[in-house]
């Protein structure tokens, strides 16, 4: 099992924390993992992206050059990462914010209204968790339970009710409720 | 010990140093190593040590000179331009036989460069860096786990041979997160014996002198030659390397640090296609694993050195192998991490090339 993932969006959308959460969940699940942030001079509103590898084997390079999955959280990220996605790869698109669609026909596209669902949960900041829920469902690389278990380890200062809200968002992303 | 943690490379290195007994850190901010001083700023006071954000890199390295002279385990870290500023102090520590420990989290250069991971500071690290005849013990980790576990070894070698020791790493290893285990019991610095040269309270013993100069005719040469004997011993005893699938390899990749990880990806792909490729990773860059590469040179069709610089370690590979096999180069300078795919392509070019033909510049 091998999943090379790129998550990309605006600074402030929780791109980096989503990546750390995936890596942590993979580790708790007994997988080999790595996380690498693109740490340019980004700030809130700038662009941010990260590489995550979840693998049953040793992780070689942490920089994912040909991702199996790309999670596109904002408009500019689509054009940036579409060319690099592996043939047959998965593109999860936050359709609440991304209006264009990929040109490639050799990839699988899943549209998720991340911001809309997060707004319905009255927590606009957790659109990233909706996307992770969709990732879990589509790839089977990680279970929702594994990601939920990693949450208190990564979001150490979060109150229980906030963690619960994040889990709700994961489930909504996975289409579970 | 034993617990699996998910940490950034820089944090792991800082924690590893504290667990190895480091109780003093002086540094100055620069990306991509900022997590090291940030971590030390809260962790050291917690461990009963001291953290100082110095007014400059020059001040930080001289604080290290002073603290190392008292015999305690100390550390500084920086990234390329900051390490250049520290070279004068490193040379002084080498001349005074002080076992200072420091890390260079390399970024793209020269000059101010950029903040991406790079390997352009190899020459500076293994050829002295500062002025004068001296060596530095240089370790190049290729994982977060090694980042966390190498500080202890650096202290051990630095103190045994009284030589500055450094970790040469880069922005990718510093910023990435991976699971790691600290594979050693935490060192209690109070239980370490005081070196017989360390400065401190002189009461009841002969006075001691730490310094890097001697103006009497001929004496400095004796000092330097004595130090050279220790260098020779380090070269004989302290070489570390990792060889993967080199036994039947026609082409052996040679890379250190994060480049070696990219080569690992290429190695997997090449072997899956039935190509006879191996990977040789120097873990100590000085002392360099000359003997091991020399032995490989008679068995292989060629070497392919992969570096995130214009090609620096490639010189050491050529010297070590005495030109007995062609040594090719894949160079990505100034902050670009090569991909497994591009290295695989280079491997294929190298395999196609005749004996002696170089593919470096094609």
Coordinates of C-alpha atoms in Angstrom, one line a residue, chain A residues 2 19-21 23-25 27 31-37 39-41 55 57-63 65-66 86 154, chain B residues 4-6 8 31-32 115-117 171-173 175-180 258 261-262 264-266 268 337-341:
Chain A
X2 CA 1.4 3.4 -1.0
X19 CA -1.1 17.0 6.5
X20 CA 0.2 16.5 10.0
X21 CA -3.0 14.9 11.0
X23 CA 0.7 11.5 8.9
X24 CA -0.1 11.1 12.6
X25 CA -3.1 8.9 11.9
X27 CA 1.6 6.3 12.2
X31 CA 2.1 2.6 8.6
X32 CA 5.3 4.3 7.5
X33 CA 4.6 8.0 7.1
X34 CA 6.2 11.3 6.3
X35 CA 5.0 14.9 6.1
X36 CA 6.8 17.8 4.4
X37 CA 5.4 21.3 4.2
X39 CA 7.4 26.5 3.8
X40 CA 7.8 29.5 1.5
X41 CA 7.1 33.0 2.7
X55 CA 3.0 3.5 3.0
X57 CA 6.9 0.0 3.2
X58 CA 9.7 2.4 4.2
X59 CA 9.2 6.0 2.9
X60 CA 12.0 7.1 0.6
X61 CA 11.7 10.7 -0.5
X62 CA 9.2 12.8 1.5
X63 CA 8.7 15.2 -1.4
X65 CA 6.6 14.6 -7.0
X66 CA 3.9 12.4 -8.6
X86 CA -0.4 10.2 -11.5
X154 CA -2.2 16.9 16.9
Chain B
X4 CA 7.3 6.4 18.7
X5 CA 7.0 10.1 18.2
X6 CA 6.1 12.2 15.2
X8 CA 10.0 17.7 12.8
X31 CA 15.2 29.9 8.3
X32 CA 15.0 26.9 7.9
X115 CA 15.2 29.0 2.2
X116 CA 14.8 25.6 0.5
X117 CA 16.8 22.6 1.5
X171 CA 15.9 22.5 5.0
X172 CA 13.9 19.4 3.9
X173 CA 15.1 17.2 6.8
X175 CA 11.2 20.8 8.2
X176 CA 9.8 17.3 7.5
X177 CA 8.0 15.2 10.0
X178 CA 8.5 11.5 10.5
X179 CA 8.1 9.0 13.3
X180 CA 11.2 8.4 15.4
X258 CA 18.1 14.1 1.7
X261 CA 16.3 9.5 0.3
X262 CA 15.6 10.6 -3.3
X264 CA 16.2 5.5 -2.4
X265 CA 13.1 6.1 -4.5
X266 CA 15.1 5.7 -7.7
X268 CA 13.3 1.0 -5.7
X337 CA 15.3 18.3 -4.3
X338 CA 15.7 15.8 -7.1
X339 CA 12.9 13.4 -7.8
X340 CA 13.2 9.6 -7.9
X341 CA 12.0 9.7 -11.6

